[in-house]
Structure formats: structure tokens, C-alpha cells
Amino acid sequence: MNKPSIPKGTRDFSPEEMARRNYIFNTIKDVFSLYGFQQIETPAMETLHTLMGKYGEEGDKLLFKVLNSGDYMSKVSDEELAGRNSLKLASKLCEKGLRYDLTVPFARYVVMHRDELQLPFRRYQIQPVWRADRPQKGRYREFYQCDADVVGSDSLLNEVELMQIEDTVFSRLGVRVVIKINNRKILAGIAEVIGLADKIVDITVAIDKLDKIGIDGVNAELRGCGIPEDAVEKLQPIISMSGTNESKLDVISNVLSKSEIGLKGVDEVRYILDKLKLCNLKNEIQLDLTLARGLNYYTGAIFEVKALDYPIGSISGGGRYDNLTGIFGMPGLSGVGISFGADRIYDVLNGLNLYPADALNSTRLLFINFGETETAYCMPYVQKCRQSGIATEIYPDSCKMKKQMNYANAKGIAYVALAGESEMADGVITVKDMKTGEQRKVSPEELLSVVSC
Amino acid sequence: MNKPSIPKGTRDFSPEEMARRNYIFNTIKDVFSLYGFQQIETPAMETLHTLMGKYGEEGDKLLFKVLNSGDYMSKVSDEELAGRNSLKLASKLCEKGLRYDLTVPFARYVVMHRDELQLPFRRYQIQPVWRADRPQKGRYREFYQCDADVVGSDSLLNEVELMQIEDTVFSRLGVRVVIKINNRKILAGIAEVIGLADKIVDITVAIDKLDKIGIDGVNAELRGCGIPEDAVEKLQPIISMSGTNESKLDVISNVLSKSEIGLKGVDEVRYILDKLKLCNLKNEIQLDLTLARGLNYYTGAIFEVKALDYPIGSISGGGRYDNLTGIFGMPGLSGVGISFGADRIYDVLNGLNLYPADALNSTRLLFINFGETETAYCMPYVQKCRQSGIATEIYPDSCKMKKQMNYANAKGIAYVALAGESEMADGVITVKDMKTGEQRKVSPEELLSVVSC
């Protein structure tokens, strides 16, 4: 028999990993709820109709496609078979695929449920997505996304609140961050004033890589896209601009004085920053004019969050998009959202050891099993502890003490309760603190207060 | 453009549905944790190696198979193509499939992680599974399973604790139930004493249908399987046995007096029932000798839970299996587990209207948006409410009052806060109870206590 395995790029999550992941997800969910966001879920499988053409040509290739059930071959003609074209045949063999992100299914959801939804709709969604990417360190074929979006409101208050959510989540997790913001309209304005409005995408993509490839790399990439030398020159002060948010806004509004869209972007950033000043954020908000975010559908504010004390890419990000549901025939609906990178946040919390102890512990108290009589003596107390909300186990087998103590240690159980002949005679229970090793006899009533948190 | 749709047999879950489902899952999770069970997760995709041959021939057909990425056609020979055999070709086109249940992935998990696990291992798992069944009312192609198992311990204390979990979960959910138990060894003993030990599966399957098809139906099915008339006769008093658990145990231990395995089953049931008497269960435990559970891998205790006040099939079930991991080359590991039927429990709670109000509400307080000045006045109070743990929104746009109130009503928001010119002048906030319609002016400090739960 072959040793069992799992598909490459996928993972099992052990109890310890799940406890850590649940701590992260629960922290995020609590904050989402506090801001009035409600959870939805969509199916793992979507029709290929919904998915194809939404993620570019490369994305189509990275979709996991699900083979049709039954006699799927009967729908394929001899000519099609003979062609042996894997890409073309896939659309004959399959009509469903696995969700590639949460945004397209959400857009599909909004369109399908438009009549039930009260706009603005504040939804969050935490579900796995699947991509047939080449697996590598930190990149998986199955991973969770964790998104919150507001659709149906143009108000910049939504942007303000999303920034507050970022600040609150990372404060609660104990991660010091910088929250970077920018605006696609500013980037569009810049392209306009250097006379290259049609090159906005190329410029955006190049500038976005500043962190990774440095200023020389960005310039090389700009030239590679056919941006003329004088335009590259004009971009330099913008790319390397430093100073306070206010001084940056002053400089850039001068640069963009002749671009309507650019000035609109400046106004939006100013509004958001002004409002956030009233909010006593715990983390710095930084206007970063080189922040571009790769995704093309953003049209207004864009955000990105970086951890200050741990070297890793952005751990959260998002932005405003003006036409979420247009792809499904429902134009004119604006949205703005953020997404938390659960796997990276997990790495940061592990790297900085930021998990509170009580988030990771499972069972608090283990009753040792000495046999039938002792078990019968213990069971009412086991039940009382559970009724008081204390996670409690009784070891199911009356095996060697050492094995039972090993179990308690391996599971990180805080207290062990023992009751043998002498305890039963005295009507008491011996309780051992597994950390200090200290042990003492207590009455059943005392037991509860000893093991309570 | 086509209207978007989702694959048949799959579902979107709206915020209201998610709140209800989360209430159920959180209740179950809390109880699992209280008993020392820890959560794991496994990938949605497993290798077909892991999945195929585990669910019978029919199950193999119902597996959703995932098309290989890249140039998958290159691995298929011309002969294989020409055969046009959908079933055979699937194994060439696909090497992964979607999880069909949580039991096989769990067995695979235990074998792969055997060296990290401290036995007995108490795990729970709540994840969706996928089956290409014909969709019909109450049967979906994607649905959640919710399983708790203990592996690596033969002790019947595990069975006792699982019954306590069933009792606690349904008590907390407010659902009155009967918990039925039986034992496969008793069924084997019955088959043995009527001289048909080799017919145990047929007898089990037939008896299991008593609830659905009645005694005459069961007898017809028994005869149809070739069970002789005298054996069918002998089964009658067992199938229609009534009375207390004790009297049933007395009768059946007489019937089985010459069957070693049968008497072992009786002893096991007696032990479990005796121990449960010490546990003050809120629901009745009923020995039901016709309970058989369809699945063939059970070898000892079997359980099933039925709602008393709502007509629906079993809402939970489980049992003891002696060879969970044998299929993956790791024999001799015994396990026992239960599974909650989330979709049916959802139907029961809906049907009986058992959701507590606070489980379903999302936002508690909405601040009406009257414009920029008013918003600036309100924002510090919005923040204070959130800091006090009150789910609070401020309507993002300063649109018509009626639209904002409609939003509050549609979302079931309990309180609305209003601050216009007069409130700002007096430094107060008007708060309206959306249920009673009552409204009054309060100081910002009072606001918190008014809207607190």
C-alpha cells in the first residue's frame, strides 16, 4: 500500500495551527461585526461562466476545473478529441471550477440577490480559494481569503471606517503596522500631466515594485515599457518624495494643478486623512505616492498594511472599485473593500510570538483514570467543571500514570486531578499545577476555584 | 450577457442564514471544546488515491474529480481516447477529487501525522463536503459535516462522553430529543442465533428501515434477501420489542445467551447506560434494537438522535469502528465518533423558532447621517460605542432620512441615534428604540447604557 499523501500546495492544519488561525480569524470577525459587517458564504464551485475571463489569460489557466459528472465524454466530438487541445477541451469536459478569489463570487452574489439586498451592503467573507499556481514557500494552492467590502455607497466615510478596522484589528493582534494609502486618481493624474494618460497601467505596475526592485529597477521597467526619458525624469521627484502627509499633499497638488482627476484624488486623500485625525488611531497612516496595488479594477483610494517589526510583504490591502458588478450586467455599483492576508499574519504572529496563552490552550483540567471505582468517584466533578465552563477531560483508559501525564503535557493541560483510595476516603481531590509541579488536596468545591482562569 | 447562476445543488448563504448557521456551529464547537476536543482542517482536494474505493462503487461515481492542470491531454494515449470510457478516462485526466466526507480524510490525517499525535486523539472537524448526488429537497451537492471522534482508545467512557455531548448540544439549542443507542455486536449476535451470521449486513440494512417502511416492509425486504421464513419469524419479537431499557436488555440477553459476541454487545450497552445514569442527562437515552445505521464500518456502539417536536430524520448519529486507518496501512486503531447534521438541525431550529434574538442581530446602533458637520459631531460617539463592544454603524451617505430608517429596519437594528442642529447645540443625542418607537434625548454617556444589552 502506498503511503497516503495530500495534493501538492495543500495543507493539513493541526489542532495547534487551528487554534492560532482561529485566534486570528476570530479577532478579525469580532472587529468586522463591531463595524456592522455581516458574513456571507458562497459555494466552493462556481460555473466556469462566472469564473472565466475575470482574472486574465493567466488566471484562466490557474483555475481548478471540475470534471462533469456522468458520461461527460458524450459531449465531446471526435474532431475536438483529435485536436488534443487541453485548454479548449477543458470547456467541453468541465462546466464548473473552484473559486479563485472572493471578489468575483461576491459580485455574482450581489447581482443574483440584488432584490433582497439593502444597500449599502456591508459584507465579509472568510473562505478558502484555490489556484493552480506553482507551489513555493508561502504560496499555496489552497488558502483562505478574508475580505470585507461595502457596496452601493460612494461615501468616503467607508474608506475612513475601513482604515479604522485595519487599525483596530492589528492593535488587537498586537502587531505594530504602518497603513499606507494612495489614490488611483492621483496616479492617473500623474500619467496625465506627464502626457502619458494611456500608459497609466504600465506606470502603475512599475511604480508598485519600488519596494522590491528599488528606484533603478523601477526606472528600467518604465523605460522598458516605452516611457520616454523625459517622462521618467519627471516621475523621479514623485517616486522619491518624502516628508509628512501634509507636505506630500501640498507638493503633489501643485504637480497636478492642471489635472482634474488628479486633484480629485488629492481631495479624496485629504478628506480621508482629515477624518482619521479624529479617530485616535494607534498606528501611523502614511500617504505613499508609489503605492499602486497591482489589480486593475481599483479606481479610487488604495490601501496597504505593512508590519513594522517583521520583514514580510503587505499583510492587508484593498481599495475602491467603481464597477464591481458590471461584469455581470449590473453597472454603476461602486464598492470599497479590504482583505487580510491570513497566512502572512499567521507568520508575523508566530515570528513575534504574539499569541496570548489562553488563545492556544485547549483542555484546562485532566482527571487521571485509576480504574472503575475511582472513575465513578470523579465523574460528578468532571461534570461540574464542565458545567462551570472549564474544558475538562477524564482519561478514558486506566493505563499507566506516566502515559496519562505525558498526554497532559503533550496537550498543554494546565491542571491534573487525581483521586485514589486515600482521596476517596477523605472526600477530597488532589490537584497538580502542571507548570509549577505544586500539588495539594482540595475539596471538590475548592477544585473549581483552583482551576478557574 | 447571461444571468449569473450557481452550480445546481449548491447554495449561497445570506447574512441571516449565516447568523443562524454560526449560532448552531458555535454552540456545537463550544461543547466539543468543553470535552477536550480540538479542531483540525484538511484540504478540500484529496488525491483520488485517497478517495477512490472508500465509498463503494456508487461513491466513486459521486466523487467530484478535478481536472489536472497544464497539458493534461498529453498523458492520455490514443487508444484510451478512442475508448471514450468516461469512468476510465477520469483516472487519466484527474488525480485529485473533492472531499466526499470527513472520515476518510481524517483517517488519512491520522496515518500521515501518526508521529506527532498524542493518543487518544480527540479531534473535531467542521468543513464542507461535496457529492455529485442528484439534488433534491434537503439534499445538496455541497454541505457541511460536523464530526467529533476519539481514536486510539477502546474505553467505553468515550461512548459515554459522546452521549453527554449529544445531550448537552441539544439542551443548549433548546431541542428536545431522544438519543437512541444500540450495538452492532448485538445485531451480529442476533444474526448468529438465528443461524445467519453471514447475512448480518442484509439483516442490518433491512431492520434499519423500520422507521421508513414499517414492519411489513422490513419483513418483505428480509424475505427478498433470501432470509428464510423461520428466521424472519424469530426476528419479529426483537424488531417489535418495547419497554424500558432494562427490560429490553433482560430479554435480549436471554435471546443471545449462546452468542459470545451478542452478550458482549449487551454488556457494552449496559455499561454505557449505567454510567449515563450518573450524568443527569436532560434527554432520554433509549435502547433501540432496530437501530442499525447504514454504514458498514461500525463494529460496536451505534447512536442516533431524533428531534421530538419536529418531523425529520435523524439529526445526529455515530458509532464505534474498530479499524479506521486500516485502509491506509495502519491497522488496530479503534475509534468512536459522532456527526451532527447541520442542515437538518437548521431546519429544526427554523421550524420551532428556537433562535435566541441576540444570536441573529448584527448591528445594534445606527447613527443617522445628516451631513458633514453632524457626522463630525457623531464620530467620537460612534467610536466610543464600538470601544464598548456595541456593534455600531454610521450611515455613510447623507441621503433621505426615510432611506436610512429603512436600512435600519431591514437590518434589524435595535436603536437609531440622531444628532441635528438642536442636539449639537445642547450637546446631546436623540436615541430611538426601533421596536417601541420611543425616542428621547440623552447625554453621550447615557447613550451607552441605553443601547447596551
Short mmCIF file of C-alpha atoms in Angstrom, two decimals, chain A residues 25 70 92 123 185 187 192 216 258 262 373 422 444:
data_model
loop_
_atom_site.label_atom_id
_atom_site.label_comp_id
_atom_site.label_asym_id
_atom_site.label_seq_id
_atom_site.Cartn_x
_atom_site.Cartn_y
_atom_site.Cartn_z
CA PHE A 25 -9.93 34.87 12.27
CA GLY A 70 -21.72 11.13 -15.56
CA LYS A 92 -16.18 20.68 -23.02
CA ARG A 123 -20.45 42.02 3.91
CA LYS A 185 -6.88 59.12 -9.37
CA LEU A 187 -1.70 58.07 -10.30
CA GLU A 192 -1.89 62.76 -17.48
CA ASP A 216 16.75 51.90 -10.53
CA LYS A 258 -3.84 71.01 -14.31
CA GLY A 262 -5.51 64.16 -10.14
CA THR A 373 -14.29 2.88 41.27
CA SER A 422 -7.00 7.99 50.24
CA PRO A 444 -14.49 19.34 45.31
#
